[in-house]
CSV table of C-alpha atoms in Angstrom, one decimal:
chain,number,residue,atom,x,y,z
B,1070,MET,CA,123.5,97.6,120.5
B,1071,THR,CA,121.2,99.0,117.5
B,1072,GLN,CA,118.1,99.4,119.0
B,1073,ASN,CA,114.5,100.0,116.8
B,1074,GLN,CA,111.4,100.7,117.6
B,1075,PHE,CA,108.1,99.1,115.7
B,1076,SER,CA,105.3,101.9,115.3
B,1077,MET,CA,101.6,101.8,114.6
B,1078,PRO,CA,98.3,102.5,114.8
B,1079,SER,CA,97.1,100.6,119.0
B,1080,ILE,CA,93.9,99.9,117.1
B,1081,ASN,CA,92.9,98.8,113.1
B,1082,LEU,CA,90.1,97.3,111.7
B,1083,PHE,CA,89.6,95.5,109.0
B,1084,GLY,CA,87.0,93.8,107.0
B,1085,GLN,CA,82.9,94.6,105.7
B,1086,GLY,CA,81.3,96.9,107.6
B,1087,THR,CA,84.2,98.1,110.2
B,1088,ILE,CA,82.6,101.7,109.6
B,1089,GLN,CA,80.0,101.2,111.1
B,1090,GLU,CA,82.2,101.1,114.5
B,1091,THR,CA,83.2,105.1,113.8
B,1092,GLY,CA,80.9,106.6,116.1
B,1093,SER,CA,81.5,104.0,119.1
B,1094,ARG,CA,85.2,104.1,118.5
B,1095,LEU,CA,84.8,108.5,118.2
B,1096,LYS,CA,83.2,107.9,122.0
B,1097,ASP,CA,85.5,105.9,123.6
B,1098,VAL,CA,88.3,109.0,123.8
B,1099,GLY,CA,85.5,111.1,124.9
B,1100,ALA,CA,85.2,113.2,121.6
B,1101,LYS,CA,82.0,115.6,122.0
B,1102,LYS,CA,82.2,117.3,117.9
B,1103,THR,CA,84.2,116.3,115.4
B,1104,LEU,CA,85.8,117.1,112.1
B,1105,LEU,CA,85.5,115.1,108.9
B,1106,VAL,CA,88.0,115.5,106.3
B,1107,THR,CA,87.4,114.2,103.3
B,1108,ASP,CA,88.0,115.1,99.3
B,1109,GLU,CA,84.9,117.0,97.1
B,1110,GLY,CA,84.6,113.1,95.3
B,1111,LEU,CA,83.9,111.7,98.4
B,1112,PHE,CA,81.6,114.5,99.8
B,1113,LYS,CA,79.7,114.5,96.2
B,1114,LEU,CA,79.1,110.7,95.7
B,1115,GLY,CA,77.4,110.7,99.5
B,1116,ILE,CA,79.8,108.4,101.2
B,1117,ALA,CA,80.8,111.6,103.4
B,1118,ASP,CA,77.1,111.5,104.6
B,1119,GLN,CA,76.9,108.4,105.1
B,1120,ILE,CA,79.8,108.4,108.1
B,1121,VAL,CA,78.7,111.7,109.6
B,1122,GLU,CA,75.2,109.8,109.5
B,1123,ILE,CA,77.4,107.0,112.2
B,1124,ILE,CA,78.9,109.5,113.6
B,1125,LYS,CA,75.7,111.6,114.4
B,1126,ALA,CA,74.0,107.9,116.0
B,1127,SER,CA,76.3,107.6,118.8
B,1128,GLY,CA,75.6,111.4,120.0
B,1129,ILE,CA,78.8,113.1,118.7
B,1130,GLU,CA,78.3,116.5,116.3
B,1131,VAL,CA,80.5,116.5,113.1
B,1132,GLU,CA,81.9,119.6,111.3
B,1133,VAL,CA,82.6,118.2,107.4
B,1134,TYR,CA,85.9,119.8,105.6
B,1135,PRO,CA,85.7,118.4,102.5
B,1136,LYS,CA,88.6,120.4,100.8
B,1137,ALA,CA,91.6,117.8,101.0
B,1138,GLU,CA,93.2,117.8,97.5
B,1139,PRO,CA,94.7,114.7,95.5
B,1140,ASN,CA,98.0,116.6,96.4
B,1141,PRO,CA,96.9,118.2,99.7
B,1142,THR,CA,98.7,121.6,100.2
B,1143,ASP,CA,99.9,123.7,102.8
B,1144,LYS,CA,96.8,126.4,102.6
B,1145,ASN,CA,94.2,123.1,102.8
B,1146,VAL,CA,96.0,122.7,106.4
B,1147,ALA,CA,95.4,126.2,107.4
B,1148,ASP,CA,91.5,126.3,106.3
B,1149,GLY,CA,91.3,123.0,107.7
B,1150,VAL,CA,92.7,124.5,110.8
B,1151,LYS,CA,90.4,127.5,110.5
B,1152,ALA,CA,87.5,125.6,109.9
B,1153,PHE,CA,88.5,122.9,114.0
B,1154,LYS,CA,89.3,125.9,116.2
B,1155,SER,CA,85.8,127.6,114.3
B,1156,ALA,CA,83.7,125.1,114.9
B,1157,GLY,CA,85.2,124.0,118.2
B,1158,CYS,CA,85.8,120.5,117.3
B,1159,ASP,CA,87.4,118.7,119.5
B,1160,SER,CA,88.7,115.2,117.3
B,1161,LEU,CA,89.4,114.3,114.0
B,1162,VAL,CA,88.1,111.2,111.5
B,1163,SER,CA,89.7,111.3,108.0
B,1164,LEU,CA,87.5,109.5,104.8
B,1165,GLY,CA,89.6,108.8,101.6
B,1166,GLY,CA,93.1,107.9,100.5
B,1167,GLY,CA,96.4,109.4,101.3
B,1168,SER,CA,95.4,113.2,100.7
B,1169,ALA,CA,92.8,112.8,102.9
B,1170,HIS,CA,94.6,111.3,105.8
B,1171,ASP,CA,97.5,114.2,105.3
B,1172,ALA,CA,95.2,116.6,104.9
B,1173,ALA,CA,94.1,115.4,108.3
B,1174,LYS,CA,97.4,115.1,110.1
B,1175,GLY,CA,98.3,118.5,109.2
B,1176,ILE,CA,95.3,119.7,110.7
B,1177,GLY,CA,96.1,118.5,113.9
B,1178,LEU,CA,99.7,118.5,113.8
B,1179,VAL,CA,99.2,122.6,113.8
B,1180,ALA,CA,95.8,122.0,115.9
B,1181,SER,CA,97.8,120.5,118.1
B,1182,ASN,CA,101.2,122.3,118.5
B,1183,GLY,CA,100.3,126.4,116.9
B,1184,GLY,CA,102.4,127.7,114.1
B,1185,THR,CA,102.2,126.7,110.5
B,1186,ILE,CA,102.2,123.4,108.9
B,1187,HIS,CA,105.7,124.4,107.8
B,1188,ASP,CA,107.3,124.3,111.6
B,1189,TYR,CA,107.5,120.3,111.5
B,1190,GLU,CA,108.8,119.4,107.8
B,1191,GLY,CA,111.3,116.7,108.9
B,1192,VAL,CA,112.1,114.7,111.5
B,1193,ASP,CA,109.8,114.1,114.7
B,1194,LYS,CA,109.0,118.5,115.6
B,1195,SER,CA,106.5,118.8,117.3
B,1196,LYS,CA,105.9,118.2,120.6
B,1197,ASN,CA,102.3,117.2,121.8
B,1198,PRO,CA,100.4,114.6,120.6
B,1199,LEU,CA,97.2,114.6,117.9
B,1200,VAL,CA,94.1,115.2,118.5
B,1201,PRO,CA,92.6,112.5,118.2
B,1202,LEU,CA,92.0,110.9,114.4
B,1203,ILE,CA,90.2,108.4,113.6
B,1204,ALA,CA,91.5,107.4,109.6
B,1205,ILE,CA,89.1,105.2,107.2
B,1206,ASN,CA,90.7,104.9,104.1
B,1207,THR,CA,88.7,104.3,100.7
B,1208,THR,CA,92.0,103.1,98.9
B,1209,ALA,CA,94.3,100.3,98.8
B,1210,GLY,CA,97.6,101.6,98.9
B,1211,THR,CA,99.5,105.1,100.6
B,1212,ALA,CA,98.9,103.0,104.1
B,1213,SER,CA,98.4,107.0,105.4
B,1214,GLU,CA,95.8,105.3,107.7
B,1215,MET,CA,98.6,103.5,109.6
B,1216,THR,CA,102.2,105.7,109.5
B,1217,LYS,CA,104.1,108.3,111.0
B,1218,PHE,CA,103.7,109.9,107.3
B,1219,THR,CA,102.3,113.1,106.1
B,1220,ILE,CA,103.4,114.8,103.2
B,1221,ILE,CA,102.1,118.2,102.0
B,1222,THR,CA,102.8,120.3,99.2
B,1223,ASP,CA,104.5,123.5,100.1
B,1224,VAL,CA,102.5,125.4,97.0
B,1225,GLU,CA,104.9,128.4,96.6
B,1226,ARG,CA,108.1,126.1,96.9
B,1227,HIS,CA,106.3,123.8,94.9
B,1228,VAL,CA,108.4,121.1,97.1
B,1229,LYS,CA,106.2,117.9,98.9
B,1230,MET,CA,107.4,118.4,102.3
B,1231,ALA,CA,107.4,115.5,103.6
B,1232,ILE,CA,106.7,115.4,107.5
B,1233,ILE,CA,107.7,112.1,109.7
B,1234,ASP,CA,106.3,112.4,113.1
B,1235,LYS,CA,105.4,109.8,116.1
B,1236,HIS,CA,102.7,112.0,117.0
B,1237,VAL,CA,101.0,112.0,113.7
B,1238,THR,CA,99.6,108.1,113.9
B,1239,PRO,CA,96.6,107.7,113.7
B,1240,LEU,CA,94.8,106.4,116.7
B,1241,VAL,CA,92.9,104.3,114.8
B,1242,SER,CA,92.5,103.0,110.8
B,1243,ILE,CA,89.3,101.6,109.6
B,1244,ASN,CA,89.8,99.5,106.2
B,1245,ASP,CA,86.6,98.6,105.1
B,1246,PRO,CA,86.9,96.9,101.7
B,1247,ALA,CA,83.2,97.9,101.2
B,1248,LEU,CA,84.6,101.6,100.5
B,1249,MET,CA,86.9,100.7,97.7
B,1250,VAL,CA,84.7,98.4,95.1
B,1251,GLY,CA,83.9,101.9,93.5
B,1252,LEU,CA,87.8,102.4,93.0
B,1253,PRO,CA,88.4,103.0,89.1
B,1254,PRO,CA,91.2,100.5,87.7
B,1255,ALA,CA,93.5,103.4,86.8
B,1256,LEU,CA,93.8,104.6,91.1
B,1257,THR,CA,93.1,100.7,91.8
B,1258,ALA,CA,96.7,100.3,89.7
B,1259,ALA,CA,98.4,103.8,90.6
B,1260,THR,CA,97.2,102.9,94.8
B,1261,GLY,CA,98.3,99.3,94.7
B,1262,LEU,CA,102.2,100.4,93.0
B,1263,ASP,CA,102.2,102.6,95.0
B,1264,ALA,CA,102.0,99.4,98.0
B,1265,LEU,CA,104.6,97.4,96.5
B,1266,THR,CA,106.8,100.8,96.1
B,1267,HIS,CA,106.6,100.7,99.8
B,1268,ALA,CA,107.4,97.5,100.1
B,1269,VAL,CA,110.3,96.9,97.8
B,1270,GLU,CA,111.7,100.2,99.6
B,1271,ALA,CA,111.4,98.5,103.3
B,1272,TYR,CA,113.1,95.8,102.2
B,1273,VAL,CA,116.1,97.5,101.1
B,1274,SER,CA,116.7,100.5,103.2
B,1275,THR,CA,119.0,100.3,105.4
B,1276,ALA,CA,116.9,100.6,108.9
B,1277,ALA,CA,115.4,97.2,108.0
B,1278,THR,CA,114.8,95.1,109.8
B,1279,PRO,CA,113.5,91.4,109.9
B,1280,MET,CA,109.4,93.0,111.3
B,1281,THR,CA,109.6,94.8,108.2
B,1282,ASP,CA,111.1,92.1,106.0
B,1283,ALA,CA,108.2,90.1,106.9
B,1284,CYS,CA,105.7,92.4,106.4
B,1285,ALA,CA,107.2,93.2,103.2
B,1286,GLU,CA,107.5,89.4,102.0
B,1287,LYS,CA,103.8,89.0,102.4
B,1288,VAL,CA,103.5,92.5,100.1
B,1289,PHE,CA,105.0,90.7,97.3
B,1290,GLU,CA,103.2,87.6,97.8
B,1291,LEU,CA,99.6,89.6,97.4
B,1292,ILE,CA,100.3,92.3,94.9
B,1293,PRO,CA,100.9,90.3,91.9
B,1294,GLU,CA,98.1,88.3,92.8
B,1295,TYR,CA,95.3,90.2,93.6
B,1296,LEU,CA,95.9,93.7,92.3
B,1297,PRO,CA,95.8,92.7,88.9
B,1298,ARG,CA,92.2,91.3,90.1
B,1299,ALA,CA,91.1,93.7,91.4
B,1300,PHE,CA,92.4,96.8,88.1
B,1301,ALA,CA,90.5,94.3,86.2
B,1302,ASN,CA,87.0,93.9,88.5
B,1303,GLY,CA,86.2,97.2,90.7
B,1304,GLN,CA,83.9,94.3,92.3
B,1305,ASP,CA,85.9,91.6,93.1
B,1306,ILE,CA,85.5,92.1,97.0
B,1307,GLU,CA,88.3,89.2,97.5
B,1308,ALA,CA,90.9,91.2,95.6
B,1309,ARG,CA,89.9,93.9,97.6
B,1310,GLU,CA,90.2,92.4,100.8
B,1311,LYS,CA,93.2,90.8,100.0
B,1312,MET,CA,95.2,94.2,98.5
B,1313,VAL,CA,93.6,96.3,101.9
B,1314,TYR,CA,95.8,93.7,103.3
B,1315,ALA,CA,98.5,94.1,101.1
B,1316,GLN,CA,98.8,98.0,101.6
B,1317,PHE,CA,98.6,98.1,104.8
B,1318,LEU,CA,101.6,95.7,105.2
B,1319,ALA,CA,103.1,97.8,103.0
B,1320,GLY,CA,102.3,100.0,105.7
B,1321,MET,CA,104.1,98.8,108.5
B,1322,ALA,CA,107.3,98.1,106.1
B,1323,PHE,CA,107.5,101.6,105.6
B,1324,ASN,CA,106.7,103.2,108.8
B,1325,ASN,CA,109.4,101.3,110.2
B,1326,ALA,CA,112.0,101.6,107.8
B,1327,SER,CA,111.3,103.8,106.2
B,1328,LEU,CA,111.4,105.0,101.9
B,1329,GLY,CA,114.2,105.3,99.0
B,1330,TYR,CA,114.7,107.4,96.0
B,1331,VAL,CA,111.6,106.6,94.6
B,1332,HIS,CA,110.4,108.4,96.9
B,1333,ALA,CA,112.3,111.1,97.5
B,1334,ILE,CA,112.4,112.0,93.6
B,1335,SER,CA,108.3,111.1,93.7
B,1336,HIS,CA,107.9,114.0,96.1
B,1337,GLN,CA,109.4,116.7,94.1
B,1338,MET,CA,107.9,115.3,90.6
B,1339,GLY,CA,104.5,115.1,92.6
B,1340,GLY,CA,104.9,118.6,94.0
B,1341,PHE,CA,106.4,120.5,91.1
B,1342,TYR,CA,103.7,119.0,88.4
B,1343,ASN,CA,100.6,118.7,90.4
B,1344,LEU,CA,100.8,114.3,89.5
B,1345,PRO,CA,99.3,111.2,91.3
B,1346,HIS,CA,101.9,110.3,93.5
B,1347,GLY,CA,101.3,106.4,92.7
B,1348,VAL,CA,101.8,107.1,89.1
B,1349,CYS,CA,105.1,109.1,90.4
B,1350,ASN,CA,106.4,106.1,92.7
B,1351,ALA,CA,105.1,103.2,89.7
B,1352,LEU,CA,107.3,105.4,87.0
B,1353,LEU,CA,110.3,105.7,89.3
B,1354,LEU,CA,110.6,101.9,90.5
B,1355,PRO,CA,111.5,100.6,87.8
B,1356,HIS,CA,114.6,103.1,87.9
B,1357,VAL,CA,116.0,103.6,90.7
B,1358,CYS,CA,115.8,99.4,91.6
B,1359,ARG,CA,118.2,99.6,89.1
B,1360,TYR,CA,120.4,101.5,90.7
B,1361,ASN,CA,120.0,99.9,93.6
B,1362,LEU,CA,120.6,96.6,92.1
B,1363,VAL,CA,124.8,97.1,93.0
B,1364,GLY,CA,124.8,96.0,96.8
B,1365,SER,CA,121.8,94.9,97.0
B,1366,GLU,CA,121.9,91.8,95.0
B,1367,ASP,CA,121.2,89.0,97.4
B,1368,ARG,CA,117.8,91.5,98.2
B,1369,PHE,CA,116.4,92.0,94.8
B,1370,ALA,CA,117.0,88.1,93.6
B,1371,THR,CA,114.9,87.5,97.2
B,1372,ILE,CA,112.8,89.5,95.9
B,1373,ALA,CA,112.2,88.3,92.5
B,1374,LYS,CA,111.3,84.4,94.3
B,1375,TYR,CA,108.7,86.4,96.4
B,1376,LEU,CA,107.3,87.7,93.3
B,1377,GLY,CA,106.7,84.0,91.8
B,1378,GLU,CA,109.4,84.4,89.2
B,1379,SER,CA,111.9,81.3,88.6
B,1380,VAL,CA,115.1,82.3,90.2
B,1381,GLU,CA,116.4,78.2,90.3
B,1382,GLY,CA,119.9,78.5,87.9
B,1383,LEU,CA,120.6,82.0,88.0
B,1384,SER,CA,123.4,83.9,89.3
B,1385,LYS,CA,122.4,86.2,91.6
B,1386,ARG,CA,122.8,89.3,88.9
B,1387,GLU,CA,120.0,87.6,87.1
B,1388,ALA,CA,117.7,87.1,89.8
B,1389,ALA,CA,118.2,90.8,90.6
B,1390,GLU,CA,116.9,91.2,87.3
B,1391,LYS,CA,114.1,89.6,87.4
B,1392,ALA,CA,112.4,91.4,89.9
B,1393,ILE,CA,113.2,94.5,88.0
B,1394,ALA,CA,111.6,93.3,84.8
B,1395,ALA,CA,108.3,91.7,86.4
B,1396,ILE,CA,107.9,95.1,88.2
B,1397,GLU,CA,107.9,96.9,84.3
B,1398,ARG,CA,105.7,94.1,83.2
B,1399,LEU,CA,102.8,94.3,86.3
B,1400,SER,CA,103.2,98.4,85.1
B,1401,LYS,CA,103.0,97.8,81.3
B,1402,ASP,CA,99.7,95.5,82.3
B,1403,LEU,CA,97.9,98.0,84.3
B,1404,ASN,CA,98.6,100.4,82.0
B,1405,ILE,CA,100.9,102.5,84.4
B,1406,PRO,CA,101.9,106.2,81.6
B,1407,SER,CA,105.0,105.5,79.2
B,1408,GLY,CA,106.9,108.5,81.1
B,1409,PHE,CA,106.7,111.5,82.6
B,1410,LYS,CA,107.1,113.3,79.5
B,1411,GLU,CA,103.8,112.5,78.4
B,1412,LEU,CA,102.2,113.7,81.8
B,1413,GLY,CA,104.0,116.8,80.8
B,1414,ALA,CA,107.8,117.4,83.3
B,1415,LYS,CA,110.2,119.0,81.2
B,1416,GLU,CA,114.1,118.3,81.2
B,1417,GLU,CA,114.7,121.3,81.9
B,1418,ASP,CA,113.6,121.4,85.7
B,1419,ILE,CA,115.9,117.7,86.1
B,1420,PRO,CA,118.3,119.9,88.0
B,1421,THR,CA,116.0,121.6,90.6
B,1422,LEU,CA,114.0,117.9,91.0
B,1423,ALA,CA,116.8,116.3,92.0
B,1424,GLU,CA,118.7,118.1,94.4
B,1425,ASN,CA,115.5,118.8,95.9
B,1426,ALA,CA,115.3,115.0,96.1
B,1427,MET,CA,118.4,115.2,98.1
B,1428,LYS,CA,117.2,117.1,100.5
B,1429,ASP,CA,114.4,114.6,101.1
B,1430,ALA,CA,113.7,113.1,104.3
B,1431,THR,CA,113.1,109.5,102.5
B,1432,ALA,CA,116.3,110.0,100.7
B,1433,ALA,CA,118.4,108.6,104.2
B,1434,THR,CA,117.6,104.9,103.8
B,1435,ASN,CA,117.6,104.6,100.5
B,1436,PRO,CA,121.1,101.6,100.4
B,1437,ARG,CA,123.0,103.3,97.4
B,1438,LYS,CA,124.0,107.5,98.3
B,1439,PRO,CA,124.0,109.0,94.3
B,1440,LYS,CA,125.7,111.7,94.0
B,1441,LEU,CA,123.3,114.7,91.9
B,1442,GLU,CA,124.4,113.3,88.5
B,1443,GLU,CA,123.3,110.1,89.3
B,1444,VAL,CA,120.1,111.4,91.2
B,1445,MET,CA,119.6,113.2,87.6
B,1446,GLU,CA,119.8,110.3,85.6
B,1447,ILE,CA,117.6,108.4,87.4
B,1448,ILE,CA,115.2,111.3,86.3
B,1449,ARG,CA,116.0,111.4,82.8
B,1450,GLY,CA,115.5,107.5,82.1
B,1451,ALA,CA,112.1,107.8,83.9
B,1452,MET,CA,111.1,110.9,81.6
């Protein structure tokens, strides 16, 4: 009999004003001094200071590490571990999107287990639980605030290391949509399509279950309605709130059903060329979906229905094709670039990118098992 598990943080807070609970949640775990991991942008905007004040009001000391890069690196993690240890911290708070959360998870993993972040590439390589981590989310996309996934770029190899480890799941996730109203349209689009990719890949994954299906299906209903609204008007708080739930549900789906070749290739494109993860996913999603159609027509036909497409009287294949057309139309509406060449990718790098994609941990649950030449063809199609 197949055994499945369903994991996520034990406490998840949603809604305007939930950031006010950061200090009390740290107090609950006996924290005395915490390292706040964030990026330079949020630090300069003063949002990090806002969180610092909330934490200090609970009687907890705070050290700030504002150096999480858009694609966090092994160097970011090593520097963060030094900052954590030299300040005598006992807990972590991450503030930002996937980059800040992934950097904090990496820092916590090494602080709790020793060695370097490279030792944990792969699945469940750590022995010790993470120091308490509270993840405050500022984008609606990666769901890194609630998953066991950490993606760190190995600068020397130009590869994004996929670290999938039960110990990196944050203790508490906080999604306060008030923090997201200032998100620019391009970032809103990229992160929202990242969430859609999570749901699609989890839905067709070989590890999908009725639990992950239920989460993904709700995502397919929410994103076509609320992502264009959040893109068109960042101040639309209802759209922001609904996108919070969409990206979190997508996280619940892929955290337990894993992903597929969109992410396996996207990790390589992002690591090799330092490109935004959400944009890479958006460019690859239709191409990988088209490749995965064979053997998964039922699933894609169902996706089309949930995306609001009219599929009555159509064959399964025709309905499945409508799902891909709907995804392409949404990407176009959200001004996603036309292909990777526009972003500086080169044809001669395709064999290396494809080989590395086949080694990525997320490739394991793709519904169709490609040969190297087929992976290269998918990348060519997205160029």
